[in-house]
mmCIF file of C-alpha atoms in Angstrom:
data_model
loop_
_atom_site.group_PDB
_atom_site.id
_atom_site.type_symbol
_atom_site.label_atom_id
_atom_site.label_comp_id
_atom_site.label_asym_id
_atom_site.label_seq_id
_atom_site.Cartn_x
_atom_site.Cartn_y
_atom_site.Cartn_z
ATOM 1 C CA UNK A 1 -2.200 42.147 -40.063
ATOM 2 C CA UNK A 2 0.509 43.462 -37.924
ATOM 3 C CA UNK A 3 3.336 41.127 -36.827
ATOM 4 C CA UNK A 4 3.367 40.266 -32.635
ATOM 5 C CA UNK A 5 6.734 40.481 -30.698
ATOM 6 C CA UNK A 6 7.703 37.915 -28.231
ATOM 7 C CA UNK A 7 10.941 38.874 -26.496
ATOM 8 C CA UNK A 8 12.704 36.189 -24.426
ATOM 9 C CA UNK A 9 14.574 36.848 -21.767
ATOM 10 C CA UNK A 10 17.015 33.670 -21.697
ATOM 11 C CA UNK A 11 20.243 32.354 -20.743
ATOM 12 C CA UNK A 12 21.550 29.336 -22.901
ATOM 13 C CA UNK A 13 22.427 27.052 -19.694
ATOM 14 C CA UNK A 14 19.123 27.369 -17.803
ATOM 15 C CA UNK A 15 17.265 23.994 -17.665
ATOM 16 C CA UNK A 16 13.722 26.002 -17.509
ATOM 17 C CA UNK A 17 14.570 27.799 -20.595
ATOM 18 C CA UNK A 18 15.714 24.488 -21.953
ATOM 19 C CA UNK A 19 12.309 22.854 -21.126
ATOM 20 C CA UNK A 20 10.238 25.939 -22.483
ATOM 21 C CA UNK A 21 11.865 24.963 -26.171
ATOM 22 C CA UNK A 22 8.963 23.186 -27.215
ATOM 23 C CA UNK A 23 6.653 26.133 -26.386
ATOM 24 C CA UNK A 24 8.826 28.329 -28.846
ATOM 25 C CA UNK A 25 8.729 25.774 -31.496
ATOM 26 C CA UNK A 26 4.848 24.811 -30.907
ATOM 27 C CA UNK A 27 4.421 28.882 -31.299
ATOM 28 C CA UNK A 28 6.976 28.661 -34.664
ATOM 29 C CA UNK A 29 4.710 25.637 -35.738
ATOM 30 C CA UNK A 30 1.357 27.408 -35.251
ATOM 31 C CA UNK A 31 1.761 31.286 -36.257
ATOM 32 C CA UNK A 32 4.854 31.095 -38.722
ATOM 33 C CA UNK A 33 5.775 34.707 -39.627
ATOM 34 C CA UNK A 34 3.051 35.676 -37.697
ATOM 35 C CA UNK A 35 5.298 35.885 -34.620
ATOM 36 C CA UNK A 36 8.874 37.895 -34.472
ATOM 37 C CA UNK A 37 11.339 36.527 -31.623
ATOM 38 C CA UNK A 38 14.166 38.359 -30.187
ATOM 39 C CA UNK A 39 15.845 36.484 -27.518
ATOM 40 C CA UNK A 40 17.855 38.777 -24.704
ATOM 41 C CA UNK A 41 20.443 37.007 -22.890
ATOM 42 C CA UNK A 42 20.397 37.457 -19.151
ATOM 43 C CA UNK A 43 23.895 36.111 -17.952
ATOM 44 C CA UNK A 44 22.648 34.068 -15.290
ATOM 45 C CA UNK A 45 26.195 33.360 -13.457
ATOM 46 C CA UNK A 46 28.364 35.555 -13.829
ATOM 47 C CA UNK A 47 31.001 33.514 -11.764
ATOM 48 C CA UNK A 48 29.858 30.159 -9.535
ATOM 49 C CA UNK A 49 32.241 30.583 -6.838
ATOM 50 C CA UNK A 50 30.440 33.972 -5.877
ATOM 51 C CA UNK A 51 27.053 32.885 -6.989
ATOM 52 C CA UNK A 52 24.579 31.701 -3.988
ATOM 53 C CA UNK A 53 21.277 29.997 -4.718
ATOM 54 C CA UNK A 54 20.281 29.413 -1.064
ATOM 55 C CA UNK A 55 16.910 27.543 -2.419
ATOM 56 C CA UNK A 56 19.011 25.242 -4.371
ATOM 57 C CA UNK A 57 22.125 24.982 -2.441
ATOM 58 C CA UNK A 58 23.916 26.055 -5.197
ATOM 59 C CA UNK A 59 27.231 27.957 -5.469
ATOM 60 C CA UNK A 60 30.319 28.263 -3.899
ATOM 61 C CA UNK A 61 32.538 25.106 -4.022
ATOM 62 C CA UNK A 62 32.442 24.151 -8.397
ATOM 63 C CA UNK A 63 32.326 20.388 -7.498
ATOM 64 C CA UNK A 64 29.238 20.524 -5.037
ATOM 65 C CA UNK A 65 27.916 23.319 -7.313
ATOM 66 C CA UNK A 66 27.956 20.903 -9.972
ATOM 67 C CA UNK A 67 26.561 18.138 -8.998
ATOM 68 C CA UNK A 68 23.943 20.261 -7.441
ATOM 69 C CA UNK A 69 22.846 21.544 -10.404
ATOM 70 C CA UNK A 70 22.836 17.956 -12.272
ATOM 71 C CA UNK A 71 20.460 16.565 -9.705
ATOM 72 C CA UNK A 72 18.059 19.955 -10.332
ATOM 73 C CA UNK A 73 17.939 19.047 -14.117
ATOM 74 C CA UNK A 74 17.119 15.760 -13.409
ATOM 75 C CA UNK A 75 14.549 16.557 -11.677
ATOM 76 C CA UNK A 76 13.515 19.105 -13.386
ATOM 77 C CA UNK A 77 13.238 17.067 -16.733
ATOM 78 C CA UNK A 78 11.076 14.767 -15.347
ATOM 79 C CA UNK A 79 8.839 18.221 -15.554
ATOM 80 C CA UNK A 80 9.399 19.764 -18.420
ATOM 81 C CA UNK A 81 10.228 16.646 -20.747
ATOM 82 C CA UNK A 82 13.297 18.120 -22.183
ATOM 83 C CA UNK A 83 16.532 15.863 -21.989
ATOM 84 C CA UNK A 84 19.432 16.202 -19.979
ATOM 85 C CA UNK A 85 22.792 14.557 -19.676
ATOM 86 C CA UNK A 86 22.541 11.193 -17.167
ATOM 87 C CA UNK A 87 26.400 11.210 -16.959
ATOM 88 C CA UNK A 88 29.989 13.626 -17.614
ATOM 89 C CA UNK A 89 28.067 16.602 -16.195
ATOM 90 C CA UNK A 90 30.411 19.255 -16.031
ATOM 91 C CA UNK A 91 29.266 23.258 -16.350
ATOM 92 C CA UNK A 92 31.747 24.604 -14.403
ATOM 93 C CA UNK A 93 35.445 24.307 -13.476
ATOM 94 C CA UNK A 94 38.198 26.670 -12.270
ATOM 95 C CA UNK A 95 39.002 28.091 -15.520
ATOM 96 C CA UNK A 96 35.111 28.187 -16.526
ATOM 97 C CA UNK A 97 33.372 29.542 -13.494
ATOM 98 C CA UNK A 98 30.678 31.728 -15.858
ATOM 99 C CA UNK A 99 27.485 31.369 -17.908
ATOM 100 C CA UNK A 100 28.649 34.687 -19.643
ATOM 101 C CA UNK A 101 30.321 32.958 -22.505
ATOM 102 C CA UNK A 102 27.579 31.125 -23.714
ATOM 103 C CA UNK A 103 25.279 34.629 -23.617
ATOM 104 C CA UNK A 104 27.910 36.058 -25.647
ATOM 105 C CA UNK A 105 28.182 33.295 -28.037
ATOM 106 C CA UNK A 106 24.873 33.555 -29.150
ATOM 107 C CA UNK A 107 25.226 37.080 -29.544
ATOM 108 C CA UNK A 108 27.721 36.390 -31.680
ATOM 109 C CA UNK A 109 25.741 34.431 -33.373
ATOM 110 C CA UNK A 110 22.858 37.182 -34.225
ATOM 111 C CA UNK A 111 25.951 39.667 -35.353
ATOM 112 C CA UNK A 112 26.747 36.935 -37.816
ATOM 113 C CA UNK A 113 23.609 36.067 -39.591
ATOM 114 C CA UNK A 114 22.921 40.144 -39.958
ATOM 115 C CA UNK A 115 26.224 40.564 -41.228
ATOM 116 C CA UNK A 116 26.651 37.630 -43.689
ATOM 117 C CA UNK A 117 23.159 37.475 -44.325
ATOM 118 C CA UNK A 118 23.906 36.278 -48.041
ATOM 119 C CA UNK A 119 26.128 33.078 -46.442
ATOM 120 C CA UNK A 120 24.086 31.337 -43.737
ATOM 121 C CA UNK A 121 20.501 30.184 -44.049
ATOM 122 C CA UNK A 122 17.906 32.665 -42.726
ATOM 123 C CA UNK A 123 17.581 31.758 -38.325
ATOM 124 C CA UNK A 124 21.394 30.260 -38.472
ATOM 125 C CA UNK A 125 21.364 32.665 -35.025
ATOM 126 C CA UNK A 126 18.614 30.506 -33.516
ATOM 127 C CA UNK A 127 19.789 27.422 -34.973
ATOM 128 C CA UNK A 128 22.899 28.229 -33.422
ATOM 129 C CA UNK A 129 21.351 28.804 -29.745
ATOM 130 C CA UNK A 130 19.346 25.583 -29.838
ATOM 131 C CA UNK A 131 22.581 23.622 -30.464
ATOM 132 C CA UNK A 132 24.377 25.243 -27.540
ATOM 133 C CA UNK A 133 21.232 24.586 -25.436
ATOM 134 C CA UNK A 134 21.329 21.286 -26.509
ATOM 135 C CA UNK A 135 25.435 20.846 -25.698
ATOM 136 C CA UNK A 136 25.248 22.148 -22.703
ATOM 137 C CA UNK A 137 21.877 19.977 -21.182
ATOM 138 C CA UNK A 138 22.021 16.901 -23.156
ATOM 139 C CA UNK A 139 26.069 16.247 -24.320
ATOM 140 C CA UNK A 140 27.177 17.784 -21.183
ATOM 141 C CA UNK A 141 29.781 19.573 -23.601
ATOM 142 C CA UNK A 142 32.133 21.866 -21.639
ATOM 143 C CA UNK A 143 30.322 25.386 -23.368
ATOM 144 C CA UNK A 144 32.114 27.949 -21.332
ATOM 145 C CA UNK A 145 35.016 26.970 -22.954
ATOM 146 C CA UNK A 146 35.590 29.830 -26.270
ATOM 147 C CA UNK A 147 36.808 26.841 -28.866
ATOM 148 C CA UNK A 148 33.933 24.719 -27.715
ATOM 149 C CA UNK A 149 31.658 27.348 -28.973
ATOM 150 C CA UNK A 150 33.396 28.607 -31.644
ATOM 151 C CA UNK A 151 34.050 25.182 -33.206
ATOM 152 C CA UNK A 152 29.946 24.972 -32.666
ATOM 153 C CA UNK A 153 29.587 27.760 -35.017
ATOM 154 C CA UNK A 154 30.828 25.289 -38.021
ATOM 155 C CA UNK A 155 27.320 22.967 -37.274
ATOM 156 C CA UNK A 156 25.447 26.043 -38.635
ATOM 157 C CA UNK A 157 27.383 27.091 -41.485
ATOM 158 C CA UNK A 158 29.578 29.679 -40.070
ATOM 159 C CA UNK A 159 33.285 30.114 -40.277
ATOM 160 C CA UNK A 160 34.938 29.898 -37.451
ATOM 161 C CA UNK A 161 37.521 32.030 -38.095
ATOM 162 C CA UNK A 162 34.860 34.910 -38.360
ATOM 163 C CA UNK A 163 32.584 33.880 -35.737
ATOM 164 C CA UNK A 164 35.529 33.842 -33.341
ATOM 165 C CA UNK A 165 36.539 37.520 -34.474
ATOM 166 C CA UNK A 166 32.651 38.712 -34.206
ATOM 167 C CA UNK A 167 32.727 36.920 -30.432
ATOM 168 C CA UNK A 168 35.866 38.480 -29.372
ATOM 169 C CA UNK A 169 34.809 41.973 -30.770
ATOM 170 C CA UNK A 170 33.526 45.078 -29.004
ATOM 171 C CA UNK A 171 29.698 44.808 -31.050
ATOM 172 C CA UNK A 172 29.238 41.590 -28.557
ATOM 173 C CA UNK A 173 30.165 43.029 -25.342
ATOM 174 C CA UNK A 174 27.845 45.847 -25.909
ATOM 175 C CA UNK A 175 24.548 44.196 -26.986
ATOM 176 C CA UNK A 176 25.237 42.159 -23.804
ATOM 177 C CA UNK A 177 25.200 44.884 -21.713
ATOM 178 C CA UNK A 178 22.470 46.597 -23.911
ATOM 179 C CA UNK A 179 20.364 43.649 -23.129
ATOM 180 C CA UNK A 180 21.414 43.773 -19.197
ATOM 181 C CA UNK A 181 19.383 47.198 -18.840
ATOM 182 C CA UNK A 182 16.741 46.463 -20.677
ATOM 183 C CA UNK A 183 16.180 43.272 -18.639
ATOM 184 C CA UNK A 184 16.178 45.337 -15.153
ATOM 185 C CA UNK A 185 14.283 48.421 -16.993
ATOM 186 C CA UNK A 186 11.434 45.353 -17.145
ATOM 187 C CA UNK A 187 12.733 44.054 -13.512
ATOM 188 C CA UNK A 188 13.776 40.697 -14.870
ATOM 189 C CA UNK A 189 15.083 38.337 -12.452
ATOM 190 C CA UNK A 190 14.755 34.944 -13.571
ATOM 191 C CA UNK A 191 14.517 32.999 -16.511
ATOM 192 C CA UNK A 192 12.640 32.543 -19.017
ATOM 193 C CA UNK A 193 9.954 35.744 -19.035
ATOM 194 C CA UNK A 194 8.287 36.569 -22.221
ATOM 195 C CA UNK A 195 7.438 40.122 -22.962
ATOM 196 C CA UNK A 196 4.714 40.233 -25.607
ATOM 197 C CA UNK A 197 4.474 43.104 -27.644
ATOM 198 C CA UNK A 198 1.461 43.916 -29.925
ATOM 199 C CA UNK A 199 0.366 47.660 -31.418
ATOM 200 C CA UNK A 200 1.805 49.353 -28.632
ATOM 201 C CA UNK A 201 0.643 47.080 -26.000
ATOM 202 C CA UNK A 202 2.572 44.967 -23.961
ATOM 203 C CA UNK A 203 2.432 41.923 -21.812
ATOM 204 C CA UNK A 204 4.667 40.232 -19.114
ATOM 205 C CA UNK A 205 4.854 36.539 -18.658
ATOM 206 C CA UNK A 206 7.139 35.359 -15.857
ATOM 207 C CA UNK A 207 9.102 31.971 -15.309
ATOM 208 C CA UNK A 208 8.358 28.608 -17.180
ATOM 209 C CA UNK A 209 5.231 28.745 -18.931
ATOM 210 C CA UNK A 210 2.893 26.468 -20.811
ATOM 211 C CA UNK A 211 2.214 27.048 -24.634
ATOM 212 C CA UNK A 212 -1.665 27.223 -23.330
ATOM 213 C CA UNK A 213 -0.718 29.954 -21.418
ATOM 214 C CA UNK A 214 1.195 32.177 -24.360
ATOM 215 C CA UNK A 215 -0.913 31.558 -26.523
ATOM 216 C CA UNK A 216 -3.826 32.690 -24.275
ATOM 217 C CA UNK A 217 -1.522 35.906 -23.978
ATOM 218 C CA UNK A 218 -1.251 36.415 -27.518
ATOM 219 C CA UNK A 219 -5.239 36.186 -27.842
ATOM 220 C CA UNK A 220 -6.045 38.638 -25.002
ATOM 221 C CA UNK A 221 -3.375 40.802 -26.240
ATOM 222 C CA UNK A 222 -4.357 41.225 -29.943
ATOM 223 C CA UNK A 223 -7.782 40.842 -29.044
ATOM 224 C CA UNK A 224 -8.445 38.037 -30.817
ATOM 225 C CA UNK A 225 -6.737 39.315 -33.950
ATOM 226 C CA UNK A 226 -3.697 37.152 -34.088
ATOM 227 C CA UNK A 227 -4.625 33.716 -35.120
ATOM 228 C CA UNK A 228 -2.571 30.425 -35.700
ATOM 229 C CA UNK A 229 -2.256 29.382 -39.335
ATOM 230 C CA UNK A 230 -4.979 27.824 -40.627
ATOM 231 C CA UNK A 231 -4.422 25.334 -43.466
ATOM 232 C CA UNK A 232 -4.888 22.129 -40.851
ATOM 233 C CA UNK A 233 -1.574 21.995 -39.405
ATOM 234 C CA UNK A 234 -2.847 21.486 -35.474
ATOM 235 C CA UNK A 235 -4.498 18.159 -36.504
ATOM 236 C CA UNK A 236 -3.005 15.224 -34.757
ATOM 237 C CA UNK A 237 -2.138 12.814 -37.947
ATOM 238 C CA UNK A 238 1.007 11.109 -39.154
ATOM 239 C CA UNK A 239 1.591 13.552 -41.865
ATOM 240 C CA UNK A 240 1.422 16.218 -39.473
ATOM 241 C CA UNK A 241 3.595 14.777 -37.252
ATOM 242 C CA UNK A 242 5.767 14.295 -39.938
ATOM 243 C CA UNK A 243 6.110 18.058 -41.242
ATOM 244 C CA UNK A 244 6.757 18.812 -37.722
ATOM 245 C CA UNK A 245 9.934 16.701 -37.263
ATOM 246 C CA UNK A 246 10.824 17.531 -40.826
ATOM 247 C CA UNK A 247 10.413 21.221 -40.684
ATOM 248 C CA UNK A 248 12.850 21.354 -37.571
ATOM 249 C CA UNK A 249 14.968 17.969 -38.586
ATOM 250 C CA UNK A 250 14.684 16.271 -35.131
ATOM 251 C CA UNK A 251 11.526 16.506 -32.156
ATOM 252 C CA UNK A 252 11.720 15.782 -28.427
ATOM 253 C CA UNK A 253 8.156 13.654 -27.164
ATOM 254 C CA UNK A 254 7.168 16.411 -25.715
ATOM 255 C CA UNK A 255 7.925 18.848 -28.415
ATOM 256 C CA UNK A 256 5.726 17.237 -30.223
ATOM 257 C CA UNK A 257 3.026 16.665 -27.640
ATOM 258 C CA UNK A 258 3.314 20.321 -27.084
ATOM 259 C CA UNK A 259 2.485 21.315 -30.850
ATOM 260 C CA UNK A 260 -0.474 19.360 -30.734
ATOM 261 C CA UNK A 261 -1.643 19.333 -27.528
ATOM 262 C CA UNK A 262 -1.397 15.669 -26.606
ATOM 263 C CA UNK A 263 -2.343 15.407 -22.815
ATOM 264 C CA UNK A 264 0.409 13.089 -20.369
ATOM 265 C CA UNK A 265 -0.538 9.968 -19.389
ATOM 266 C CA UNK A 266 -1.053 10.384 -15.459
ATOM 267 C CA UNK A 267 2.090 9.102 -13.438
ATOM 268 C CA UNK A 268 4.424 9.214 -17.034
ATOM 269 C CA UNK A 269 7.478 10.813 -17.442
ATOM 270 C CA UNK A 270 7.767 13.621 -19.877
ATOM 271 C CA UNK A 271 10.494 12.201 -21.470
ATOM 272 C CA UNK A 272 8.943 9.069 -23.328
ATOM 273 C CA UNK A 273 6.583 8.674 -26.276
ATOM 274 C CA UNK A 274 4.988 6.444 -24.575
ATOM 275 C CA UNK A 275 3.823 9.460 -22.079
ATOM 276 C CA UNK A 276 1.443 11.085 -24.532
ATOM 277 C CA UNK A 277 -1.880 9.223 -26.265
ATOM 278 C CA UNK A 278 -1.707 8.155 -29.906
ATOM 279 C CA UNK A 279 2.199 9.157 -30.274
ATOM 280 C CA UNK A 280 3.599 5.816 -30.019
ATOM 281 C CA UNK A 281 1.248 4.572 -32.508
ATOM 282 C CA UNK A 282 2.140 7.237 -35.254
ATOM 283 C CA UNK A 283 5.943 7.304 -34.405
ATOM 284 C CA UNK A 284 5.659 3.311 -35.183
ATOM 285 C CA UNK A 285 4.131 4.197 -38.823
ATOM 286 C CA UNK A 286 7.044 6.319 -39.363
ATOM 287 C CA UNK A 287 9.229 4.169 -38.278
ATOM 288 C CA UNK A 288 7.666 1.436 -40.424
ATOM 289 C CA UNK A 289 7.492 3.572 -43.516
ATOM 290 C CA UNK A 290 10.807 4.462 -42.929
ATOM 291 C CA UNK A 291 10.343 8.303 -42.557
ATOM 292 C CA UNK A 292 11.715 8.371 -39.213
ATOM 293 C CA UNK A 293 14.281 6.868 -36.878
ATOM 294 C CA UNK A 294 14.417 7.045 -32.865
ATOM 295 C CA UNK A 295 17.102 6.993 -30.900
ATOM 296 C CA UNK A 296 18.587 7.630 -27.256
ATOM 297 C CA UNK A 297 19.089 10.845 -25.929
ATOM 298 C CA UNK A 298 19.984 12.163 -22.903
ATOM 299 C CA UNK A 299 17.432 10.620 -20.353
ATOM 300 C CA UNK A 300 15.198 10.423 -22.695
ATOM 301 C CA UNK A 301 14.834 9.891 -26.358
ATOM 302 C CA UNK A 302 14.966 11.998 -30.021
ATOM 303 C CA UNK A 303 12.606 11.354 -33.289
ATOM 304 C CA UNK A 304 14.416 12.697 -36.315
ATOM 305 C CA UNK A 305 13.861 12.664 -40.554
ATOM 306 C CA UNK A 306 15.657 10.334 -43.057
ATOM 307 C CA UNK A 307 13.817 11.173 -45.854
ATOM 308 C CA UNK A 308 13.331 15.072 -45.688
ATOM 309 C CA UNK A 309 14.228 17.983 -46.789
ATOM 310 C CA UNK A 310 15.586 19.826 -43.489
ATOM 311 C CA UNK A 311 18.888 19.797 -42.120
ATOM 312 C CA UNK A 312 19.927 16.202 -41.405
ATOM 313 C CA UNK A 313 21.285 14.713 -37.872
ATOM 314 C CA UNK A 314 24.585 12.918 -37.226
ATOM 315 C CA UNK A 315 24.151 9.991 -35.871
ATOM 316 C CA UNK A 316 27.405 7.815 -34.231
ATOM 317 C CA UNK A 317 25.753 5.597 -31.568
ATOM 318 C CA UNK A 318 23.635 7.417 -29.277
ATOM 319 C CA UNK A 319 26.028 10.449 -30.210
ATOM 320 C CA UNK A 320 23.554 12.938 -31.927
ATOM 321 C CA UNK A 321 23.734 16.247 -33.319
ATOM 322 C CA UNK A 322 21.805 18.501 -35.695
ATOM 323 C CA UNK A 323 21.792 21.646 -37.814
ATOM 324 C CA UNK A 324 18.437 22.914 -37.717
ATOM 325 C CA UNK A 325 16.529 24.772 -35.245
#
C-alpha cells in the first residue's frame, strides 16, 4: 500500500495551528506509518510593527499588538481546546518584532535530525516543534529570542552548540525561502492548510479543520484505500487511553477526545475533562491505579505517564515540560 502525504503549511506561533495539534496526533494515533508529514513554515509576521490585521486589530504599536493577540487566544481556546498562557504574555517586543525565528528554528530542527540521524531519536524535528508550540502558547516563553530556542534544542536531545550553528547557517535560510514559494505556488495565505497528496492526486484543505474532516479527505482521496490501523486502537477504554498518553508522554482533554471521538458536552469548555463523556471517569482509574497524574496547564489542564515507557515530563509546580511529541 502506498504511503499518503499530508503537508502542513504552519507557523509555530499561530493559535489555530496550535489548536489543530490534536488532529495531527489523532491522525499519528490512527494510521501510524501509514501517513508521511512534512510541515512548511509560512512566516506569519515577518515584523509586528508593519504587520496589519484589520479583522483583529492587530499590529502596529507591540504593546496593543500584544495584548490583542492574548485576548484572540483566549478566545480562541475556548474553541479549539488547546491551552494558552492566562498571564506573562509576551510575543513581541522591540528587539523581537518577528515570527521568523521560530520558522527557522524548526527548520533547524529538520536539518538536525537528517544530519545526526544516528544521535537523536527518530521525529526529534517534530518533537522539537511541539515544544516551541507549546512555549510560545502555554509558558508564554519569549521564542523569538535565538538562546530561547536554541537552549530548547537541549529538551530533545540536541546540542546546542550544533543546533545553534545549523540555525545560523545558510541550509536554514534557504529551505525557508524554498518553502515561501511553494506556499504561494499553492496560494497559501493563512494557516494551517493541509495539502494531501496520494498517487499523484492531490487535495487542498484550508484553515482549522476537524480530524472528521481529514480523515474524510484521506478516504475520498485514496478511494477508500487508506485505512486506520486496525488492531482496536479507536476503542474508547482505559487501556487505550492509556497507550495514547503513553505513546506521546503527556495529552491535552481534547487531544484525547479528538483520537477517539468523544463528543463535547453542550455549553463546556474545550479545555476540561470534564467537557467530554466517559473521560473523567477513565482519567480517575488512572489516576487511582497510579498510571497517570493531572495537573494545571495553561487555562486548562495536562494528563501525563508515570509509569511508561515514553519520554517523561518535568514537573515543578504547575511548571511543565516534556520531551516527546
Amino acid at each position: 500500500m502506498s504511503n499518503m502525504k499530508i503537508t502542513v503549511f504552519s507557523d509555530p506561533v499561530c493559535t489555530w495551528c496550535w489548536g489543530s495539534v490534536p488532529v495531527w496526533r489523532a491522525l499519528d494515533y490512527h494510521y501510524g506509518s501509514r501517513l508521511e508529514f512534512d510541515y512548511v513554515m509560512g512566516g506569519m509576521i515577518e515584523d509586528i510593527r508593519t504587520y496589519n490585521d484589520r479583522r483583529l486589530s492587530i499590529g502596529g504599536d507591540i504593546a496593543l499588538a500584544n495584548r490583542k493577540i492574548h485576548d484572540h487566544w483566549i478566545d480562541a481556546s475556548a474553541v479549539h481546546g488547546m491551552p494558552v498562557c492566562e498571564h506573562g504574555f509576551r510575543l513581541f517586543s522591540q528587539e523581537h518584532p518577528s515570527t521568523i525565528p521560530q520558522n527557522l528554528a524548526f527548520l533547524a530542527a529538520r536539518v538536525y535530525e537528517a544530519r545526526y540521524s544516528n544521535e537523536v531519536k527518530p521525529g526529534a524535528a517534530r518533537h522539537y516543534l511541539r515544544r516551541l508550540q507549546e512555549s510560545t502558547a502555554v509558558d508564554a516563553a519569549l521564542t523569538g529570542d535565538v538562546d530561547t530556542l536554541v537552549d530548547m534544542s537541549a529538551v530533545v536531545g540536541f546540542a546546542p552548540g550544533k543546533f545553534r550553528t545549523i540555525f545560523t547557517g545558510d541550509v536554514v535560510k534557504t529551505l525557508y525561502d524554498e518553502g515561501r514559494l511553494f506556499a504561494r505556488s499553492y496560494e497559501v495565505n493563512s494557516f494551517p492548510c493541509y495539502l494531501v497528496s496520494y498517487r499523484g492526486e492531490e487535495m487542498m484543505l484550508r484553515g482549522y479543520s476537524t480530524f472528521d474532516v481529514v480523515r474524510n479527505c484521506i478516504e475520498q482521496l485514496s478511494f477508500g484505500n487508506m485505512k486506520p490501523i486496525d488492531d482496536g486502537r479507536d476503542r474508547f477504554t482505559a487501556e487505550n487511553v492509556l497507550r495514547f498518553i503513553d505513546g506521546y508522554g503527556s495529552a491535552y482533554p481534547v487531544e484525547i477526545a479528538t483520537a477517539f471521538g468523544l463528543a463535547r458536552h453542550n455549553g463546556h469548555t474545550a479545555l476540561n475533562f470534564e467537557s467530554y463523556e466517559g473521560l473523567p471517569d477513565i482519567i480517575e482509574e488512572l489516576v487511582a491505579a497510579g498510571e497517570v497524574a493531572v495537573a494545571p496547564r495553561g487555562n486548562g489542564f495536562i494528563c501525563y505517564c508515570l509509569n511508561g515507557h515514553s519520554p517523561k515530563p518535568h514537573v515543578h509546580g504547575h511548571e511543565y515540560a516534556v520531551t516527546g511529541e
